[in-house]
mmCIF file of the C-alpha atoms, coordinates in Angstrom:
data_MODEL
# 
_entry.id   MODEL 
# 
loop_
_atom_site.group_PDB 
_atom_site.id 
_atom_site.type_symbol 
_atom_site.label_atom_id 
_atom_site.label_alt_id 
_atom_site.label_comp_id 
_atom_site.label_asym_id 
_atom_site.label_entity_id 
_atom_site.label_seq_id 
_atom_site.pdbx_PDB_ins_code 
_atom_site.Cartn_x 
_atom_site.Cartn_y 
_atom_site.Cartn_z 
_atom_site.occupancy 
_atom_site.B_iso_or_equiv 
_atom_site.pdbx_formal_charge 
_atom_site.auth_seq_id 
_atom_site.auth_comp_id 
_atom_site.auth_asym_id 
_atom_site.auth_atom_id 
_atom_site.pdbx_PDB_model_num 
ATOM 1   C CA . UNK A 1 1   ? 22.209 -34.861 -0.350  1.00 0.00 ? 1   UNK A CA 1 
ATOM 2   C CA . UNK A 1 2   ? 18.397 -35.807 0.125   1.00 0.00 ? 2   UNK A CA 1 
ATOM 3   C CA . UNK A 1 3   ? 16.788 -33.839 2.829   1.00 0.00 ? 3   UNK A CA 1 
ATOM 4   C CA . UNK A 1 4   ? 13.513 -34.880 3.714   1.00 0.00 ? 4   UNK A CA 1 
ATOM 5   C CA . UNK A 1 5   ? 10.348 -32.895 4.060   1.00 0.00 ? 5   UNK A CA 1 
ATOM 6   C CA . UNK A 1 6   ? 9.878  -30.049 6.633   1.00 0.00 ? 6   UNK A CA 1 
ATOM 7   C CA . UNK A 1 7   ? 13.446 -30.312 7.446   1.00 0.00 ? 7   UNK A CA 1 
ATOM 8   C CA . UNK A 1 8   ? 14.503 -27.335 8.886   1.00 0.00 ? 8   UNK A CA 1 
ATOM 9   C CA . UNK A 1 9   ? 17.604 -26.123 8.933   1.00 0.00 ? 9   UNK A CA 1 
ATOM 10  C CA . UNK A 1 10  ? 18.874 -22.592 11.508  1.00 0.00 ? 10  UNK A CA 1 
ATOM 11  C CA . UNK A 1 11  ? 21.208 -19.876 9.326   1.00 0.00 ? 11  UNK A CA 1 
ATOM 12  C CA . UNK A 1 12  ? 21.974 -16.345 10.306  1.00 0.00 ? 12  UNK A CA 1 
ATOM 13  C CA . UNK A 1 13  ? 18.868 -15.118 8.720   1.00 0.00 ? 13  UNK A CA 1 
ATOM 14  C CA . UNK A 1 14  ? 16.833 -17.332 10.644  1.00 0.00 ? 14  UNK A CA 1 
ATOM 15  C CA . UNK A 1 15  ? 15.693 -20.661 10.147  1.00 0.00 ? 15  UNK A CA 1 
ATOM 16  C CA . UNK A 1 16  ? 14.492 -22.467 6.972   1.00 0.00 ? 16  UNK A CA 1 
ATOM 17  C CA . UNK A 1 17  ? 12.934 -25.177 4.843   1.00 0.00 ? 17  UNK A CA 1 
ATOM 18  C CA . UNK A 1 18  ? 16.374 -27.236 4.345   1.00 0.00 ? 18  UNK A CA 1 
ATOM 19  C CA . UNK A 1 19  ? 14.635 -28.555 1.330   1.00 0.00 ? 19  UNK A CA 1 
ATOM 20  C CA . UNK A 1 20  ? 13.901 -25.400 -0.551  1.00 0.00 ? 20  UNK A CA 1 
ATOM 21  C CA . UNK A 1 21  ? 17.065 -24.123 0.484   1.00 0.00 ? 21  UNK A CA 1 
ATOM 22  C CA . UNK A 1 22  ? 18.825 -27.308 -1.149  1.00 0.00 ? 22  UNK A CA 1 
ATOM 23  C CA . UNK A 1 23  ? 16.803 -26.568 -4.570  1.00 0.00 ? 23  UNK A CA 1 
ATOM 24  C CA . UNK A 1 24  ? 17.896 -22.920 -4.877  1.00 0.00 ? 24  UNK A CA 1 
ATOM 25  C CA . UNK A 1 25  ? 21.767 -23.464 -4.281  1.00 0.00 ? 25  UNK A CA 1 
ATOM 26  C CA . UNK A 1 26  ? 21.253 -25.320 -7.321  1.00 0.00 ? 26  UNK A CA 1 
ATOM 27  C CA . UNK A 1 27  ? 19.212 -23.122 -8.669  1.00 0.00 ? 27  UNK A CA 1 
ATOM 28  C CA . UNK A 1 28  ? 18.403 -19.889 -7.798  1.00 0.00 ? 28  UNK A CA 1 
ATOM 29  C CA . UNK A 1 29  ? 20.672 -16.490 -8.972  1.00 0.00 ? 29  UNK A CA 1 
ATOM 30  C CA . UNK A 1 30  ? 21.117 -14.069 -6.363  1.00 0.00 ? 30  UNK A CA 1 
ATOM 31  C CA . UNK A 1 31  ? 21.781 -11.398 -8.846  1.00 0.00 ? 31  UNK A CA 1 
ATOM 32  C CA . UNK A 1 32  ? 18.401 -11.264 -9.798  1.00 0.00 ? 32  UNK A CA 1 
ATOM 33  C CA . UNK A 1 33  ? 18.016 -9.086  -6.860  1.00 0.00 ? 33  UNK A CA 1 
ATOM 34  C CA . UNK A 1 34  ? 20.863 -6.915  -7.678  1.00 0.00 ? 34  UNK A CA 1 
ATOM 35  C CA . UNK A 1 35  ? 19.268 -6.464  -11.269 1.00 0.00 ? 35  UNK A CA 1 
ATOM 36  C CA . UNK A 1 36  ? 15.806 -5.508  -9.665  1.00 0.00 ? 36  UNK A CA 1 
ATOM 37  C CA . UNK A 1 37  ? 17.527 -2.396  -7.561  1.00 0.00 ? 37  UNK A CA 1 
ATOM 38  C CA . UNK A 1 38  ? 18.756 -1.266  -11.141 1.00 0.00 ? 38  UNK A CA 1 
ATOM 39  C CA . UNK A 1 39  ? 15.967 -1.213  -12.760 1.00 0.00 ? 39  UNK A CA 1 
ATOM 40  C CA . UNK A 1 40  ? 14.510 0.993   -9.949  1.00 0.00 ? 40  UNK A CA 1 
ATOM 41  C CA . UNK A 1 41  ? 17.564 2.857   -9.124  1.00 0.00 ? 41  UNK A CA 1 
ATOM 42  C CA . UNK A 1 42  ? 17.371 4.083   -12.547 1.00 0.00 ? 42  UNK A CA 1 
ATOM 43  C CA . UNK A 1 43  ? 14.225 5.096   -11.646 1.00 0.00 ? 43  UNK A CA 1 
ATOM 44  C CA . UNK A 1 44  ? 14.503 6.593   -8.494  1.00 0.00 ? 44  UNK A CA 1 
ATOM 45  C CA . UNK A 1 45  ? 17.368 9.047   -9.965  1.00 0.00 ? 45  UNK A CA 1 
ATOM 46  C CA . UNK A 1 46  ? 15.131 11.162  -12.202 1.00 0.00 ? 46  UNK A CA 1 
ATOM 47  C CA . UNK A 1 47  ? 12.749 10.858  -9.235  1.00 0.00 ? 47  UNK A CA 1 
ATOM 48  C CA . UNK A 1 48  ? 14.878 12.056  -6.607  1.00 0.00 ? 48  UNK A CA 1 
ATOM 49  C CA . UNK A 1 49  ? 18.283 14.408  -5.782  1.00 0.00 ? 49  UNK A CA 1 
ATOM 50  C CA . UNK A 1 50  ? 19.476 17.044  -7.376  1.00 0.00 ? 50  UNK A CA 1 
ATOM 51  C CA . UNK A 1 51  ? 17.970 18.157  -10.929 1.00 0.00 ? 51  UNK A CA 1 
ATOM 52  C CA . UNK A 1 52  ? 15.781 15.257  -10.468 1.00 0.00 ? 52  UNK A CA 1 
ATOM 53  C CA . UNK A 1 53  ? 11.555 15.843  -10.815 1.00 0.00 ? 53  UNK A CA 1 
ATOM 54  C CA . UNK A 1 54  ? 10.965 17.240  -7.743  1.00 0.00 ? 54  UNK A CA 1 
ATOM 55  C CA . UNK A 1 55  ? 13.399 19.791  -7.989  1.00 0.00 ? 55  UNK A CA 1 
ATOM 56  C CA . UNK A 1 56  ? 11.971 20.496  -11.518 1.00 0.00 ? 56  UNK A CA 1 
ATOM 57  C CA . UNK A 1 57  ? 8.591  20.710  -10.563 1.00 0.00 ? 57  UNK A CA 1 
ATOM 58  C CA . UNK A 1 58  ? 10.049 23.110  -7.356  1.00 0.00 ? 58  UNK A CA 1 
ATOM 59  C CA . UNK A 1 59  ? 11.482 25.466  -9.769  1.00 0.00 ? 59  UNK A CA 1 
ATOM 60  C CA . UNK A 1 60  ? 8.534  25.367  -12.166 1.00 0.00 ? 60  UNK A CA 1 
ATOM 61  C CA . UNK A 1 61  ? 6.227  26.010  -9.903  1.00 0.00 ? 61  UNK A CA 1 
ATOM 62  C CA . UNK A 1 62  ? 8.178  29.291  -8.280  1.00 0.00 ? 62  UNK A CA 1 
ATOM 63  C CA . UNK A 1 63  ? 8.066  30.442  -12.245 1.00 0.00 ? 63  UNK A CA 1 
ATOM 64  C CA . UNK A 1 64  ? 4.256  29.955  -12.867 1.00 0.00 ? 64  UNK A CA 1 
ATOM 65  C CA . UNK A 1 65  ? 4.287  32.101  -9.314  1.00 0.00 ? 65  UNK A CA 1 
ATOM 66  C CA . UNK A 1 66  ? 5.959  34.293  -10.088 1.00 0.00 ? 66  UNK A CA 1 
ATOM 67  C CA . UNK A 1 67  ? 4.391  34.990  -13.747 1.00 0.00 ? 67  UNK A CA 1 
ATOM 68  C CA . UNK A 1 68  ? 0.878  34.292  -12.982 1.00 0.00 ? 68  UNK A CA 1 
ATOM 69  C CA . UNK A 1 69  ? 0.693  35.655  -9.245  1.00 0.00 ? 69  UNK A CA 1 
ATOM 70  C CA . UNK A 1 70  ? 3.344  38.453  -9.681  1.00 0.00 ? 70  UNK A CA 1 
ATOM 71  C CA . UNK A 1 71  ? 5.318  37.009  -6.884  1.00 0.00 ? 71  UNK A CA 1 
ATOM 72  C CA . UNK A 1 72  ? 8.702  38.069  -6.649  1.00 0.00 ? 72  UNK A CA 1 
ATOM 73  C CA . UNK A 1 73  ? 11.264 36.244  -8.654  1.00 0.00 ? 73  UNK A CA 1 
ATOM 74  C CA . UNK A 1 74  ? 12.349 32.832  -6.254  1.00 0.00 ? 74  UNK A CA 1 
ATOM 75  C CA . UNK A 1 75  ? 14.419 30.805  -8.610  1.00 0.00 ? 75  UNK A CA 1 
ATOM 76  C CA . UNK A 1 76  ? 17.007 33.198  -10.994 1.00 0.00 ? 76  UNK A CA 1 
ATOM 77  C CA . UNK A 1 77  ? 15.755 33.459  -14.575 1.00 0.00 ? 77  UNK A CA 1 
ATOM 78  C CA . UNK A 1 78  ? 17.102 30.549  -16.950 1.00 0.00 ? 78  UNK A CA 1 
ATOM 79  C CA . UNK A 1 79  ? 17.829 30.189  -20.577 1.00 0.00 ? 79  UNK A CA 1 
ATOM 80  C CA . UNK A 1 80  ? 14.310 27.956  -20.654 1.00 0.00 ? 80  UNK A CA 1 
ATOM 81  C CA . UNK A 1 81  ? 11.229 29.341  -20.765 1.00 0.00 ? 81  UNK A CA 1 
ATOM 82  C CA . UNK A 1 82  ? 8.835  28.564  -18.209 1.00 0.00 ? 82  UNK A CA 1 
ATOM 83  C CA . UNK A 1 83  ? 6.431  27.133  -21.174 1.00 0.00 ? 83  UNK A CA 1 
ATOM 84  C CA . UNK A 1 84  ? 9.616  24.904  -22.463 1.00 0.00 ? 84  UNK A CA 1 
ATOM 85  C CA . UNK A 1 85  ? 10.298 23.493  -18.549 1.00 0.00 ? 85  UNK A CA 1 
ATOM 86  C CA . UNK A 1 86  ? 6.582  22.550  -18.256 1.00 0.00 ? 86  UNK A CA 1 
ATOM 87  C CA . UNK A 1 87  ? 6.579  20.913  -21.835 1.00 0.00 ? 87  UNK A CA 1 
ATOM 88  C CA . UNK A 1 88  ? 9.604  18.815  -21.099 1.00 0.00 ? 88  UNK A CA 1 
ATOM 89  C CA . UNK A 1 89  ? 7.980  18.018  -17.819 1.00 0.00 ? 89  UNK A CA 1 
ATOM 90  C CA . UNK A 1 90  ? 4.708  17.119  -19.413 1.00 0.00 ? 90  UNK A CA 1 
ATOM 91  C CA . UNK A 1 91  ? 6.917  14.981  -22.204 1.00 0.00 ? 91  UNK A CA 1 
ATOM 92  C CA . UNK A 1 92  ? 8.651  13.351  -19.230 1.00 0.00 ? 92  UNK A CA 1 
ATOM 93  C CA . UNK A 1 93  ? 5.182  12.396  -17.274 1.00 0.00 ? 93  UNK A CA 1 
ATOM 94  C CA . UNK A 1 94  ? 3.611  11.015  -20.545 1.00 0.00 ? 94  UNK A CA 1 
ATOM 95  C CA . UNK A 1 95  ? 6.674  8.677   -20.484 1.00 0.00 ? 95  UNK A CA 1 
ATOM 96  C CA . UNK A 1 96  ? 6.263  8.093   -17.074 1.00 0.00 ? 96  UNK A CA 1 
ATOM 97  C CA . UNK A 1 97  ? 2.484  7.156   -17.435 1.00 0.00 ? 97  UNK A CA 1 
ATOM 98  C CA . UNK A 1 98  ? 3.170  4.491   -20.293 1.00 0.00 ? 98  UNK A CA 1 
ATOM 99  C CA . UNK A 1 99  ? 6.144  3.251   -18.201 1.00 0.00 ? 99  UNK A CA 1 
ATOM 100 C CA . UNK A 1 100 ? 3.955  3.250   -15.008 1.00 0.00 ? 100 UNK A CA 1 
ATOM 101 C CA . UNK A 1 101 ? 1.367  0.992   -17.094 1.00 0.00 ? 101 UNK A CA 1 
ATOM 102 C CA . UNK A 1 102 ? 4.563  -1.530  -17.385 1.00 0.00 ? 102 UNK A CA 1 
ATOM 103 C CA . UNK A 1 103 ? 5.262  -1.304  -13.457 1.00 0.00 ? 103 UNK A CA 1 
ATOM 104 C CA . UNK A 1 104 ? 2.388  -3.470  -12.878 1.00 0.00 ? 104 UNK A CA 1 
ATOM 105 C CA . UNK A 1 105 ? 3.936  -6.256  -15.195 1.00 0.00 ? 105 UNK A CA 1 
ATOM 106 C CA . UNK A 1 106 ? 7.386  -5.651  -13.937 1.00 0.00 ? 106 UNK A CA 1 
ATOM 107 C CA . UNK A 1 107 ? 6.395  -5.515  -10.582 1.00 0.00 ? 107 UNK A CA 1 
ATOM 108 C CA . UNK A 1 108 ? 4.668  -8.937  -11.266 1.00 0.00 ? 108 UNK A CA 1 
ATOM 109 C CA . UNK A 1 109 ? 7.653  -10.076 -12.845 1.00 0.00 ? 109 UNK A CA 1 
ATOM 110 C CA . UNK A 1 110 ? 9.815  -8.937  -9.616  1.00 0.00 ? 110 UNK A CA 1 
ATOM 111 C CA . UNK A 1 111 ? 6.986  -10.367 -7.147  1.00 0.00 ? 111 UNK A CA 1 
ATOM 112 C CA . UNK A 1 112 ? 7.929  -13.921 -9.322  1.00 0.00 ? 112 UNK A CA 1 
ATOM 113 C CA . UNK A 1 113 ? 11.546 -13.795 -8.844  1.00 0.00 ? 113 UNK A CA 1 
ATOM 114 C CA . UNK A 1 114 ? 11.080 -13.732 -5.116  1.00 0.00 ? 114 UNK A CA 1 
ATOM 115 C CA . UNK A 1 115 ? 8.932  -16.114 -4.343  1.00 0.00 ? 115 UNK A CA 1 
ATOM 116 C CA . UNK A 1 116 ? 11.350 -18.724 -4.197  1.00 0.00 ? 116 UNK A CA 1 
ATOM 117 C CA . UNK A 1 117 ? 12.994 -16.780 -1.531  1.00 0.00 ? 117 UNK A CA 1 
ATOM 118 C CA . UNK A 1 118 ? 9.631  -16.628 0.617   1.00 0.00 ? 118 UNK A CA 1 
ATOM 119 C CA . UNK A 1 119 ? 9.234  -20.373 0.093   1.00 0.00 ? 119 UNK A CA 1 
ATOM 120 C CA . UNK A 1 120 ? 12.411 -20.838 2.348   1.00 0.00 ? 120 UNK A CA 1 
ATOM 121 C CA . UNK A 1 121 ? 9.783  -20.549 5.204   1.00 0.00 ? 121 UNK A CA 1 
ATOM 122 C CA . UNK A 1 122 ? 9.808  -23.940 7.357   1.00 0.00 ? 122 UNK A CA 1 
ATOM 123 C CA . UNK A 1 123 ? 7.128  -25.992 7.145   1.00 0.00 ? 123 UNK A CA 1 
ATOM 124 C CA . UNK A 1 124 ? 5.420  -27.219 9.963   1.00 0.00 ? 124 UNK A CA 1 
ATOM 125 C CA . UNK A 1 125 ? 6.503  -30.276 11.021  1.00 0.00 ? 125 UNK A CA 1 
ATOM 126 C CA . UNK A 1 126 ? 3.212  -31.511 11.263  1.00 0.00 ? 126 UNK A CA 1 
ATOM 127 C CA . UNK A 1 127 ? 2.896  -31.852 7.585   1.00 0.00 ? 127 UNK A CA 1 
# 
């Protein structure tokens, strides 16, 4: 099927450029999406929820309180010392830094998989 230019074509998700459209049925993987909210989700884990950084940093932070300012104790002792919890945090963060560094390229890389999605946009028919 040859659709001409600026075609337009409606679908639930509002309308779009019947040509484009054409070219990625026949082209385009939709699971390239699915494999972008992995790569985050794995991500967003150690960021978030239970046991994840913030709940490290929480309970590190009620330590150092509670050893440097003498407040009382807010998180029960644990078998790791409060030097070994900031170390494996520190570890973790340097990680995070070099892997941060590569968020710009696999953002990129992301932004690039998209675009043929945003290119569904009609064109004006005046082109």
């Amino acid at each position: 099927m040859t659709v001409p230019k600026g075609k337009v074509i409606p679908t639930p998700y509002g309308d779009m450029n019947a040509l484009v459209l054409e070219q990625l049925r026949e082209s385009y993987d939709t699971g390239d999406v699915l494999e972008m909210i992995e790569q985050l989700d794995t991500i967003r884990v150690r960021l978030e929820g239970v046991n994840g950084i913030r709940d490290d940093l929480i309970a590190l932070h009620a330590m150092s309180h509670t050893v440097i300012n003498g407040a009382r104790l807010a998180v029960p002792p644990q078998e790791t010392a409060l030097w070994e919890a900031a170390e494996e945090l520190v570890s973790e963060f340097s990680d995070f830094s070099r892997l941060f560094s590569d968020f710009s390229r696999l953002f990129s890389e992301f932004s690039e998989r998209l675009r043929p999605l945003s290119e569904l946009m009609p064109l004006d028919n005046n082109d």
